[in-house]
Amino acid sequence: SKGGYEHFMLKEIHEQPRGIKETLTKRLDENGRIKLDDIHLTKEDIENISKVYIIACGTAYHAGLVGRYAIEKLVKIPVEVDIASEFRYRDPFVDENTLVIIVSQSGETLDTLAALREAKKKGARILSITNVLGSSIARESDDVFYTWAGPEIAVASTKAYTTQLVSFYMIALDMALKTGRIDDAEYKRMIEEIKLTSGKIQHIIDQDSKIVEIAEEIKEKHNGFFIGRGLDYNTAMEGSLKMKEVSYMHTEAFAAGELKHGTIALIEDGTPVIGIASQEKLFEKSVSNMKEVKARGAFVIAIAQEGNTEVEKVADRVFYIPKVDDILASILTVIPLQLMAYHVSVMRGCDVDKPKNLAKSVTVE
Ligand code: F6R
C-alpha cells in the first residue's frame, strides 16, 4: 500500500531517512564498529586485491561511481566502474586478485547477472550489494551486503540508491580499518557523520515546497542539463536519469568543466541548467561554470551547501542542503533531484510509478 502517499515514488523518497538508519545502525556492534556478517574479507584478502571492479546498470551504476570515489579515497585501491552490458563484451582485465562488486536493487537484472558469471569464470571474488534476499545475484556471490531499504515498488529507484551509497561507505570504511589505512578516530567520526545524514535527508524532504516551486518553473521545458564536478557529476547523472525516466523531459548530465568543449552550444535563453555545487573544494570552479551558462541565457538552479550564499549571485534559484563532509554529500544532493523529477512528472500528467516502456526488473539482454 502507498501508506497515504499519492505515489510509491514519493513514499519511497520519504522512506530514505529510515532506510539509511536501518542499513547503517543495525550493522554497528556495541563499540560502534561496523560488523558485516555476510562479508568475509580478511585483512589478508584485502591486501591481495590489486583492483576493484564495480559492475551495475542504471541507477545502481551511478551508485557504483560514488562507490569508486569512496573506495579509492579510503582504501586506496584502484577501482573501475562499468555498465554490465558493456563489461561482458570487452574482454575485461579481471583475475583472482580482482574484487568484483555487483550492485543491483532487484538482484535479478540479467545483464548484471551475466557479468557476475563472467567475472566469476575469470576467478574474481564477487561481493554483491542488493536489496532482495536470496535473489539470483545474492545466491551466486561470495559475499553479500543487503541494503535494508525495504521493497521498492516504483520503477524509478530512489531509496535503493541512497542505501547503496551508504553500503559503499560502510564497505570502504571496513576495508580501510582492517588494513590500517584509516585511523580509529577518523573511522568513528565518519560513522557518526553517516548517521547524521538520515536527519539531514529529512530536513531536505521537509523543504519540499521549495522544490515544487522550482518544478513549476521548468515543467514545460523540452530539455535541460545537469552539471557538476567530481561527486557532483555522478549526482548530475543520476538526477538526469530520474528526470528523463519519470517526466520524459530530455536532459543530459555533463561534467561541468567539459561544457565548453561542445555542449554549451545547446544552451539557449531559458534552458534549465541544474548546477550541483556541494563539493567545498570545487565550489569556486562550479560557480564559474554556472556563470558560463548563465551568460548564455540559462535558467540556473543551484544545489549548494548551507552557508555558501555566494552562489545566489549567479543562480536564479538555489536549494541548500545541510552542511556535510564533501565525501558524503552525494547522499544528500540526490534528494532534491528525486523530488524535482517526481513533481515535474506529476505536473506533466505522467504515470510516475510506471513510466512508459520500462519494467522494474529487466530480465532481458
Ligand atoms: C532507474 C532504475 C534503473 C535500475 C536498473 C538496475 O531509476 O531504476 O536504472 O537502476 O535497471 O536495476 P537493478 O538495480 O535492479 O539491477
mmCIF file of C-alpha atoms and ligand atoms in Angstrom:
data_model
loop_
_atom_site.group_PDB
_atom_site.id
_atom_site.type_symbol
_atom_site.label_atom_id
_atom_site.label_comp_id
_atom_site.label_asym_id
_atom_site.label_seq_id
_atom_site.Cartn_x
_atom_site.Cartn_y
_atom_site.Cartn_z
ATOM 1 C CA SER A 1 0.000 0.000 0.000
ATOM 2 C CA LYS A 2 1.028 3.584 -0.577
ATOM 3 C CA GLY A 3 0.601 4.431 3.118
ATOM 4 C CA GLY A 4 -1.236 7.675 2.477
ATOM 5 C CA TYR A 5 1.095 8.871 -0.277
ATOM 6 C CA GLU A 6 -0.201 9.575 -3.747
ATOM 7 C CA HIS A 7 2.507 7.507 -5.411
ATOM 8 C CA PHE A 8 5.018 4.851 -4.465
ATOM 9 C CA MET A 9 7.872 7.027 -5.715
ATOM 10 C CA LEU A 10 7.002 9.766 -3.209
ATOM 11 C CA LYS A 11 6.532 7.230 -0.420
ATOM 12 C CA GLU A 12 9.912 5.698 -1.179
ATOM 13 C CA ILE A 13 11.642 9.092 -1.287
ATOM 14 C CA HIS A 14 10.208 9.701 2.177
ATOM 15 C CA GLU A 15 11.424 6.310 3.398
ATOM 16 C CA GLN A 16 15.066 7.210 2.838
ATOM 17 C CA PRO A 17 15.908 8.554 6.317
ATOM 18 C CA ARG A 18 14.714 5.253 7.758
ATOM 19 C CA GLY A 19 16.351 3.106 5.072
ATOM 20 C CA ILE A 20 19.717 4.666 5.795
ATOM 21 C CA LYS A 21 19.305 4.242 9.519
ATOM 22 C CA GLU A 22 18.443 0.548 9.091
ATOM 23 C CA THR A 23 21.304 -0.132 6.714
ATOM 24 C CA LEU A 24 23.829 1.553 8.986
ATOM 25 C CA THR A 25 22.905 1.228 12.638
ATOM 26 C CA LYS A 26 21.862 -2.423 12.537
ATOM 27 C CA ARG A 27 25.419 -3.225 11.477
ATOM 28 C CA LEU A 28 27.189 -1.435 14.291
ATOM 29 C CA ASP A 29 28.425 -3.503 17.224
ATOM 30 C CA GLU A 30 28.393 -2.381 20.866
ATOM 31 C CA ASN A 31 31.612 -0.420 20.272
ATOM 32 C CA GLY A 32 30.153 1.432 17.311
ATOM 33 C CA ARG A 33 32.231 -0.539 14.803
ATOM 34 C CA ILE A 34 30.932 -1.888 11.526
ATOM 35 C CA LYS A 35 30.120 -5.605 11.649
ATOM 36 C CA LEU A 36 29.462 -7.187 8.247
ATOM 37 C CA ASP A 37 28.114 -10.692 8.825
ATOM 38 C CA ASP A 38 27.826 -11.712 5.196
ATOM 39 C CA ILE A 39 31.185 -10.357 4.072
ATOM 40 C CA HIS A 40 34.188 -12.489 4.863
ATOM 41 C CA LEU A 41 37.068 -10.396 3.564
ATOM 42 C CA THR A 42 40.047 -10.693 5.907
ATOM 43 C CA LYS A 43 42.906 -8.231 6.210
ATOM 44 C CA GLU A 44 44.972 -10.586 4.065
ATOM 45 C CA ASP A 45 42.239 -10.910 1.404
ATOM 46 C CA ILE A 46 42.020 -7.138 1.141
ATOM 47 C CA GLU A 47 45.778 -6.717 0.901
ATOM 48 C CA ASN A 48 45.813 -9.159 -2.022
ATOM 49 C CA ILE A 49 43.262 -7.193 -4.020
ATOM 50 C CA SER A 50 45.021 -5.385 -6.846
ATOM 51 C CA LYS A 51 41.898 -3.886 -8.338
ATOM 52 C CA VAL A 52 38.207 -3.441 -7.656
ATOM 53 C CA TYR A 53 35.687 -3.658 -10.468
ATOM 54 C CA ILE A 54 32.189 -2.305 -9.858
ATOM 55 C CA ILE A 55 29.501 -3.506 -12.273
ATOM 56 C CA ALA A 56 25.847 -2.471 -12.495
ATOM 57 C CA CYS A 57 23.124 -0.890 -14.662
ATOM 58 C CA GLY A 58 21.253 2.409 -14.478
ATOM 59 C CA THR A 59 20.865 3.940 -11.057
ATOM 60 C CA ALA A 60 22.905 1.153 -9.463
ATOM 61 C CA TYR A 61 25.728 2.067 -11.860
ATOM 62 C CA HIS A 62 25.528 5.660 -10.626
ATOM 63 C CA ALA A 63 25.839 4.378 -7.057
ATOM 64 C CA GLY A 64 28.909 2.487 -8.261
ATOM 65 C CA LEU A 65 30.506 5.721 -9.450
ATOM 66 C CA VAL A 66 30.197 7.120 -5.941
ATOM 67 C CA GLY A 67 31.460 3.788 -4.598
ATOM 68 C CA ARG A 68 34.584 4.131 -6.707
ATOM 69 C CA TYR A 69 35.293 7.503 -5.160
ATOM 70 C CA ALA A 70 34.806 6.159 -1.624
ATOM 71 C CA ILE A 71 36.979 3.069 -2.130
ATOM 72 C CA GLU A 72 39.806 4.887 -3.915
ATOM 73 C CA LYS A 73 39.835 7.633 -1.307
ATOM 74 C CA LEU A 74 39.544 5.459 1.801
ATOM 75 C CA VAL A 75 41.040 2.082 0.839
ATOM 76 C CA LYS A 76 43.486 3.356 -1.789
ATOM 77 C CA ILE A 77 42.930 0.537 -4.290
ATOM 78 C CA PRO A 78 42.311 1.380 -7.969
ATOM 79 C CA VAL A 79 38.675 0.987 -8.978
ATOM 80 C CA GLU A 80 36.972 0.672 -12.350
ATOM 81 C CA VAL A 81 33.232 1.020 -12.824
ATOM 82 C CA ASP A 82 31.419 -0.461 -15.770
ATOM 83 C CA ILE A 83 27.920 -0.809 -17.137
ATOM 84 C CA ALA A 84 27.065 -4.513 -17.049
ATOM 85 C CA SER A 85 26.049 -4.766 -20.700
ATOM 86 C CA GLU A 86 29.393 -3.221 -21.718
ATOM 87 C CA PHE A 87 31.602 -5.155 -19.323
ATOM 88 C CA ARG A 88 30.781 -8.518 -20.852
ATOM 89 C CA TYR A 89 31.815 -7.712 -24.371
ATOM 90 C CA ARG A 90 35.181 -6.091 -23.939
ATOM 91 C CA ASP A 91 37.305 -8.879 -22.531
ATOM 92 C CA PRO A 92 37.858 -7.069 -19.244
ATOM 93 C CA PHE A 93 41.057 -7.489 -17.289
ATOM 94 C CA VAL A 94 39.804 -9.486 -14.336
ATOM 95 C CA ASP A 95 41.664 -12.190 -12.412
ATOM 96 C CA GLU A 96 41.777 -13.851 -8.985
ATOM 97 C CA ASN A 97 43.204 -10.678 -7.454
ATOM 98 C CA THR A 98 40.215 -8.650 -8.594
ATOM 99 C CA LEU A 99 37.347 -7.924 -6.256
ATOM 100 C CA VAL A 100 34.186 -7.504 -8.300
ATOM 101 C CA ILE A 101 31.375 -5.562 -6.635
ATOM 102 C CA ILE A 102 27.993 -6.144 -8.242
ATOM 103 C CA VAL A 103 25.255 -3.619 -7.462
ATOM 104 C CA SER A 104 21.611 -4.460 -8.117
ATOM 105 C CA GLN A 105 18.479 -3.475 -6.259
ATOM 106 C CA SER A 106 16.459 -6.404 -7.606
ATOM 107 C CA GLY A 107 19.315 -8.877 -7.752
ATOM 108 C CA GLU A 108 17.776 -10.190 -10.974
ATOM 109 C CA THR A 109 18.952 -7.829 -13.730
ATOM 110 C CA LEU A 110 20.039 -10.180 -16.482
ATOM 111 C CA ASP A 111 22.969 -8.175 -17.838
ATOM 112 C CA THR A 112 24.318 -7.716 -14.315
ATOM 113 C CA LEU A 113 23.909 -11.413 -13.513
ATOM 114 C CA ALA A 114 25.681 -12.366 -16.746
ATOM 115 C CA ALA A 115 28.560 -10.012 -15.891
ATOM 116 C CA LEU A 116 28.801 -11.608 -12.447
ATOM 117 C CA ARG A 117 29.092 -15.064 -14.027
ATOM 118 C CA GLU A 118 31.696 -13.840 -16.496
ATOM 119 C CA ALA A 119 33.810 -12.329 -13.706
ATOM 120 C CA LYS A 120 33.456 -15.470 -11.606
ATOM 121 C CA LYS A 121 34.666 -17.591 -14.511
ATOM 122 C CA LYS A 122 37.787 -15.441 -14.627
ATOM 123 C CA GLY A 123 38.434 -16.178 -10.961
ATOM 124 C CA ALA A 124 37.316 -12.923 -9.345
ATOM 125 C CA ARG A 125 35.825 -12.795 -5.890
ATOM 126 C CA ILE A 126 32.258 -11.488 -6.043
ATOM 127 C CA LEU A 127 30.729 -9.152 -3.481
ATOM 128 C CA SER A 128 27.196 -8.053 -4.210
ATOM 129 C CA ILE A 129 25.145 -5.154 -2.900
ATOM 130 C CA THR A 130 21.469 -5.979 -3.333
ATOM 131 C CA ASN A 131 18.094 -5.254 -1.793
ATOM 132 C CA VAL A 132 16.470 -8.637 -2.344
ATOM 133 C CA LEU A 133 17.177 -11.522 -0.002
ATOM 134 C CA GLY A 134 18.045 -14.745 -1.815
ATOM 135 C CA SER A 135 17.940 -13.120 -5.259
ATOM 136 C CA SER A 136 19.941 -14.744 -8.088
ATOM 137 C CA ILE A 137 22.774 -12.237 -7.690
ATOM 138 C CA ALA A 138 22.880 -12.748 -3.907
ATOM 139 C CA ARG A 139 22.944 -16.530 -4.311
ATOM 140 C CA GLU A 140 25.798 -16.541 -6.794
ATOM 141 C CA SER A 141 28.052 -14.157 -4.856
ATOM 142 C CA ASP A 142 30.843 -14.965 -2.395
ATOM 143 C CA ASP A 143 29.910 -12.084 -0.116
ATOM 144 C CA VAL A 144 26.638 -10.169 0.131
ATOM 145 C CA PHE A 145 25.723 -6.797 1.556
ATOM 146 C CA TYR A 146 21.958 -6.347 1.814
ATOM 147 C CA THR A 147 20.627 -2.822 1.605
ATOM 148 C CA TRP A 148 17.777 -2.683 4.079
ATOM 149 C CA ALA A 149 15.701 -0.259 2.081
ATOM 150 C CA GLY A 150 12.571 -2.420 2.171
ATOM 151 C CA PRO A 151 10.699 -3.375 -1.029
ATOM 152 C CA GLU A 152 10.981 -0.802 -3.808
ATOM 153 C CA ILE A 153 7.811 -0.702 -5.881
ATOM 154 C CA ALA A 154 8.128 2.430 -8.050
ATOM 155 C CA VAL A 155 10.062 1.733 -11.250
ATOM 156 C CA ALA A 156 12.336 4.716 -10.601
ATOM 157 C CA SER A 157 14.872 3.759 -7.988
ATOM 158 C CA THR A 158 15.252 6.160 -5.044
ATOM 159 C CA LYS A 159 15.694 4.559 -1.638
ATOM 160 C CA ALA A 160 17.683 1.685 -3.109
ATOM 161 C CA TYR A 161 20.191 4.226 -4.457
ATOM 162 C CA THR A 162 20.830 6.075 -1.185
ATOM 163 C CA THR A 163 21.146 2.822 0.758
ATOM 164 C CA GLN A 164 23.603 1.587 -1.908
ATOM 165 C CA LEU A 165 25.694 4.688 -1.265
ATOM 166 C CA VAL A 166 25.700 4.011 2.472
ATOM 167 C CA SER A 167 26.658 0.389 1.759
ATOM 168 C CA PHE A 168 29.679 1.522 -0.232
ATOM 169 C CA TYR A 169 30.823 3.867 2.537
ATOM 170 C CA MET A 170 30.490 1.069 5.087
ATOM 171 C CA ILE A 171 32.353 -1.456 2.953
ATOM 172 C CA ALA A 172 35.100 1.076 2.232
ATOM 173 C CA LEU A 173 35.419 2.089 5.893
ATOM 174 C CA ASP A 174 35.588 -1.543 6.967
ATOM 175 C CA MET A 175 38.278 -2.340 4.387
ATOM 176 C CA ALA A 176 40.232 0.774 5.321
ATOM 177 C CA LEU A 177 40.144 -0.016 9.045
ATOM 178 C CA LYS A 178 41.151 -3.663 8.558
ATOM 179 C CA THR A 179 44.190 -2.650 6.556
ATOM 180 C CA GLY A 180 45.150 0.292 8.746
ATOM 181 C CA ARG A 181 44.526 2.846 6.020
ATOM 182 C CA ILE A 182 42.280 4.916 8.228
ATOM 183 C CA ASP A 183 42.866 5.737 11.901
ATOM 184 C CA ASP A 184 40.348 4.909 14.546
ATOM 185 C CA ALA A 185 39.313 8.485 15.269
ATOM 186 C CA GLU A 186 38.594 9.311 11.628
ATOM 187 C CA TYR A 187 36.747 5.991 11.188
ATOM 188 C CA LYS A 188 34.499 6.747 14.149
ATOM 189 C CA ARG A 189 33.972 10.333 13.056
ATOM 190 C CA MET A 190 32.845 9.219 9.599
ATOM 191 C CA ILE A 191 30.385 6.697 11.007
ATOM 192 C CA GLU A 192 28.896 9.482 13.118
ATOM 193 C CA GLU A 193 28.686 11.691 10.019
ATOM 194 C CA ILE A 194 26.905 8.957 8.046
ATOM 195 C CA LYS A 195 24.450 8.521 10.941
ATOM 196 C CA LEU A 196 23.645 12.227 10.737
ATOM 197 C CA THR A 197 22.724 12.044 7.035
ATOM 198 C CA SER A 198 19.422 10.418 7.952
ATOM 199 C CA GLY A 199 18.191 13.533 9.774
ATOM 200 C CA LYS A 200 19.662 15.775 7.084
ATOM 201 C CA ILE A 201 17.660 13.966 4.391
ATOM 202 C CA GLN A 202 14.549 14.506 6.488
ATOM 203 C CA HIS A 203 15.399 18.210 6.674
ATOM 204 C CA ILE A 204 15.604 18.337 2.855
ATOM 205 C CA ILE A 205 12.308 16.475 2.436
ATOM 206 C CA ASP A 206 10.667 18.936 4.832
ATOM 207 C CA GLN A 207 11.502 21.704 2.364
ATOM 208 C CA ASP A 208 9.671 20.004 -0.460
ATOM 209 C CA SER A 209 7.528 23.089 -1.143
ATOM 210 C CA LYS A 210 10.665 24.859 -2.439
ATOM 211 C CA ILE A 211 11.227 22.036 -4.915
ATOM 212 C CA VAL A 212 7.587 22.263 -6.019
ATOM 213 C CA GLU A 213 8.180 25.941 -6.877
ATOM 214 C CA ILE A 214 11.258 25.089 -8.920
ATOM 215 C CA ALA A 215 9.403 22.266 -10.690
ATOM 216 C CA GLU A 216 6.652 24.739 -11.631
ATOM 217 C CA GLU A 217 9.223 26.872 -13.401
ATOM 218 C CA ILE A 218 10.728 24.137 -15.527
ATOM 219 C CA LYS A 219 7.764 21.827 -16.096
ATOM 220 C CA GLU A 220 7.128 22.967 -19.667
ATOM 221 C CA LYS A 221 10.720 22.820 -20.883
ATOM 222 C CA HIS A 222 11.690 20.340 -23.563
ATOM 223 C CA ASN A 223 15.267 19.895 -22.475
ATOM 224 C CA GLY A 224 17.739 20.720 -19.774
ATOM 225 C CA PHE A 225 21.165 19.984 -18.316
ATOM 226 C CA PHE A 226 22.585 18.741 -15.052
ATOM 227 C CA ILE A 227 26.169 19.770 -14.374
ATOM 228 C CA GLY A 228 28.656 19.139 -11.591
ATOM 229 C CA ARG A 229 32.247 18.278 -10.780
ATOM 230 C CA GLY A 230 33.647 15.215 -9.034
ATOM 231 C CA LEU A 231 30.965 13.509 -6.959
ATOM 232 C CA ASP A 232 28.519 16.167 -8.123
ATOM 233 C CA TYR A 233 28.975 14.955 -11.682
ATOM 234 C CA ASN A 234 27.821 11.496 -10.588
ATOM 235 C CA THR A 235 24.789 13.041 -8.901
ATOM 236 C CA ALA A 236 24.127 15.018 -12.087
ATOM 237 C CA MET A 237 23.952 11.724 -13.997
ATOM 238 C CA GLU A 238 21.504 10.268 -11.522
ATOM 239 C CA GLY A 239 19.391 13.449 -11.448
ATOM 240 C CA SER A 240 19.231 13.485 -15.229
ATOM 241 C CA LEU A 241 18.246 9.827 -15.455
ATOM 242 C CA LYS A 242 15.480 10.346 -12.899
ATOM 243 C CA MET A 243 14.111 13.368 -14.798
ATOM 244 C CA LYS A 244 14.124 11.554 -18.168
ATOM 245 C CA GLU A 245 12.699 8.391 -16.738
ATOM 246 C CA VAL A 246 9.642 9.758 -14.949
ATOM 247 C CA SER A 247 8.894 13.091 -16.652
ATOM 248 C CA TYR A 248 10.146 12.369 -20.206
ATOM 249 C CA MET A 249 11.947 15.710 -20.260
ATOM 250 C CA HIS A 250 15.130 15.317 -22.280
ATOM 251 C CA THR A 251 18.052 16.137 -20.028
ATOM 252 C CA GLU A 252 21.743 15.387 -20.151
ATOM 253 C CA ALA A 253 24.393 15.332 -17.475
ATOM 254 C CA PHE A 254 27.783 16.867 -18.046
ATOM 255 C CA ALA A 255 30.997 17.233 -16.133
ATOM 256 C CA ALA A 256 30.855 20.981 -15.564
ATOM 257 C CA GLY A 257 34.363 21.557 -16.886
ATOM 258 C CA GLU A 258 33.542 19.712 -20.102
ATOM 259 C CA LEU A 259 30.691 22.006 -21.180
ATOM 260 C CA LYS A 260 32.911 24.396 -23.078
ATOM 261 C CA HIS A 261 34.140 21.533 -25.262
ATOM 262 C CA GLY A 262 30.899 21.428 -27.179
ATOM 263 C CA THR A 263 27.748 21.132 -25.140
ATOM 264 C CA ILE A 264 27.482 24.787 -24.215
ATOM 265 C CA ALA A 265 26.343 25.428 -27.816
ATOM 266 C CA LEU A 266 22.989 23.945 -26.807
ATOM 267 C CA ILE A 267 22.282 26.482 -24.069
ATOM 268 C CA GLU A 268 19.568 28.914 -25.127
ATOM 269 C CA ASP A 269 17.500 31.554 -23.436
ATOM 270 C CA GLY A 270 15.655 29.823 -20.615
ATOM 271 C CA THR A 271 17.299 26.391 -20.886
ATOM 272 C CA PRO A 272 17.199 24.953 -17.376
ATOM 273 C CA VAL A 273 20.623 24.050 -16.019
ATOM 274 C CA ILE A 274 20.757 22.347 -12.656
ATOM 275 C CA GLY A 275 24.195 23.060 -11.230
ATOM 276 C CA ILE A 276 25.266 20.912 -8.308
ATOM 277 C CA ALA A 277 27.973 22.559 -6.219
ATOM 278 C CA SER A 278 28.184 20.601 -2.990
ATOM 279 C CA GLN A 279 31.925 19.984 -3.051
ATOM 280 C CA GLU A 280 33.612 22.649 -0.944
ATOM 281 C CA LYS A 281 36.955 22.192 -2.611
ATOM 282 C CA LEU A 282 35.427 22.607 -6.084
ATOM 283 C CA PHE A 283 32.907 25.277 -5.169
ATOM 284 C CA GLU A 284 34.541 28.259 -6.883
ATOM 285 C CA LYS A 285 35.071 26.286 -10.077
ATOM 286 C CA SER A 286 31.474 25.072 -10.100
ATOM 287 C CA VAL A 287 30.170 28.600 -9.613
ATOM 288 C CA SER A 288 32.253 29.817 -12.525
ATOM 289 C CA ASN A 289 30.720 27.078 -14.735
ATOM 290 C CA MET A 290 27.282 28.317 -13.717
ATOM 291 C CA LYS A 291 28.362 31.818 -14.747
ATOM 292 C CA GLU A 292 29.306 30.478 -18.183
ATOM 293 C CA VAL A 293 25.849 29.022 -18.812
ATOM 294 C CA LYS A 294 24.097 31.993 -17.228
ATOM 295 C CA ALA A 295 25.890 34.310 -19.679
ATOM 296 C CA ARG A 296 24.294 32.286 -22.493
ATOM 297 C CA GLY A 297 20.792 32.662 -21.116
ATOM 298 C CA ALA A 298 20.401 29.536 -18.981
ATOM 299 C CA PHE A 299 17.888 29.408 -16.140
ATOM 300 C CA VAL A 300 20.252 28.262 -13.393
ATOM 301 C CA ILE A 301 19.085 26.169 -10.463
ATOM 302 C CA ALA A 302 21.865 25.568 -7.966
ATOM 303 C CA ILE A 303 22.217 22.956 -5.253
ATOM 304 C CA ALA A 304 24.773 24.030 -2.649
ATOM 305 C CA GLN A 305 25.695 23.541 0.991
ATOM 306 C CA GLU A 306 24.133 25.894 3.537
ATOM 307 C CA GLY A 307 26.217 28.983 4.068
ATOM 308 C CA ASN A 308 27.622 29.158 0.540
ATOM 309 C CA THR A 309 25.383 32.096 -0.308
ATOM 310 C CA GLU A 310 27.790 33.390 -2.927
ATOM 311 C CA VAL A 311 26.000 31.092 -5.370
ATOM 312 C CA GLU A 312 22.958 33.379 -5.208
ATOM 313 C CA LYS A 313 24.825 35.942 -7.300
ATOM 314 C CA VAL A 314 24.806 33.554 -10.248
ATOM 315 C CA ALA A 315 21.855 31.230 -9.845
ATOM 316 C CA ASP A 316 18.200 32.065 -10.490
ATOM 317 C CA ARG A 317 17.139 29.622 -7.786
ATOM 318 C CA VAL A 318 19.138 27.972 -5.012
ATOM 319 C CA PHE A 319 18.305 24.925 -2.958
ATOM 320 C CA TYR A 320 20.520 24.487 0.108
ATOM 321 C CA ILE A 321 21.414 21.122 1.590
ATOM 322 C CA PRO A 322 22.618 20.921 5.210
ATOM 323 C CA LYS A 323 26.368 21.099 5.820
ATOM 324 C CA VAL A 324 28.056 17.780 5.219
ATOM 325 C CA ASP A 325 31.514 16.283 4.533
ATOM 326 C CA ASP A 326 32.346 16.546 0.821
ATOM 327 C CA ILE A 327 32.769 12.785 0.551
ATOM 328 C CA LEU A 328 29.251 12.124 1.911
ATOM 329 C CA ALA A 329 27.444 14.917 0.061
ATOM 330 C CA SER A 330 26.088 12.561 -2.633
ATOM 331 C CA ILE A 331 23.716 11.059 -0.075
ATOM 332 C CA LEU A 332 22.050 14.481 0.213
ATOM 333 C CA THR A 333 22.366 16.159 -3.186
ATOM 334 C CA VAL A 334 20.307 13.494 -4.938
ATOM 335 C CA ILE A 335 17.235 14.072 -2.729
ATOM 336 C CA PRO A 336 16.136 17.440 -4.209
ATOM 337 C CA LEU A 337 16.712 15.968 -7.691
ATOM 338 C CA GLN A 338 14.498 12.957 -6.965
ATOM 339 C CA LEU A 339 11.777 15.299 -5.710
ATOM 340 C CA MET A 340 12.183 17.589 -8.716
ATOM 341 C CA ALA A 341 11.779 14.685 -11.150
ATOM 342 C CA TYR A 342 8.769 13.469 -9.198
ATOM 343 C CA HIS A 343 6.975 16.829 -9.202
ATOM 344 C CA VAL A 344 7.708 17.610 -12.850
ATOM 345 C CA SER A 345 6.345 14.172 -13.731
ATOM 346 C CA VAL A 346 3.111 14.721 -11.782
ATOM 347 C CA MET A 347 2.701 18.235 -13.248
ATOM 348 C CA ARG A 348 3.069 16.802 -16.740
ATOM 349 C CA GLY A 349 0.478 14.153 -16.035
ATOM 350 C CA CYS A 350 2.881 11.230 -16.468
ATOM 351 C CA ASP A 351 2.452 7.837 -14.859
ATOM 352 C CA VAL A 352 5.127 8.403 -12.181
ATOM 353 C CA ASP A 353 5.273 4.906 -10.750
ATOM 354 C CA LYS A 354 5.107 3.116 -14.085
ATOM 355 C CA PRO A 355 6.883 5.164 -16.748
ATOM 356 C CA LYS A 356 6.219 4.090 -20.316
ATOM 357 C CA ASN A 357 8.396 1.404 -21.884
ATOM 358 C CA LEU A 358 10.047 0.463 -18.590
ATOM 359 C CA ALA A 359 9.963 -2.535 -16.266
ATOM 360 C CA LYS A 360 11.092 -2.690 -12.647
ATOM 361 C CA SER A 361 13.279 -5.703 -13.179
ATOM 362 C CA VAL A 362 14.997 -6.051 -16.546
ATOM 363 C CA THR A 363 15.403 -9.739 -17.269
ATOM 364 C CA VAL A 364 16.175 -9.476 -20.975
ATOM 365 C CA GLU A 365 19.538 -8.600 -22.501
HETATM 366 C C1 F6R B 1 16.360 3.918 -12.639
HETATM 367 C C2 F6R B 1 16.238 2.469 -12.454
HETATM 368 C C3 F6R B 1 17.065 1.562 -13.297
HETATM 369 C C4 F6R B 1 17.701 0.469 -12.437
HETATM 370 C C5 F6R B 1 18.435 -0.542 -13.308
HETATM 371 C C6 F6R B 1 19.139 -1.594 -12.478
HETATM 372 O O1 F6R B 1 15.573 4.620 -11.743
HETATM 373 O O2 F6R B 1 15.505 2.027 -11.612
HETATM 374 O O3 F6R B 1 18.035 2.287 -13.987
HETATM 375 O O4 F6R B 1 18.564 1.085 -11.535
HETATM 376 O O5 F6R B 1 17.528 -1.163 -14.167
HETATM 377 O O6 F6R B 1 18.257 -2.343 -11.715
HETATM 378 P P1 F6R B 1 18.767 -3.240 -10.546
HETATM 379 O O7 F6R B 1 19.381 -2.350 -9.528
HETATM 380 O O8 F6R B 1 17.564 -3.969 -10.026
HETATM 381 O O9 F6R B 1 19.793 -4.183 -11.104
#
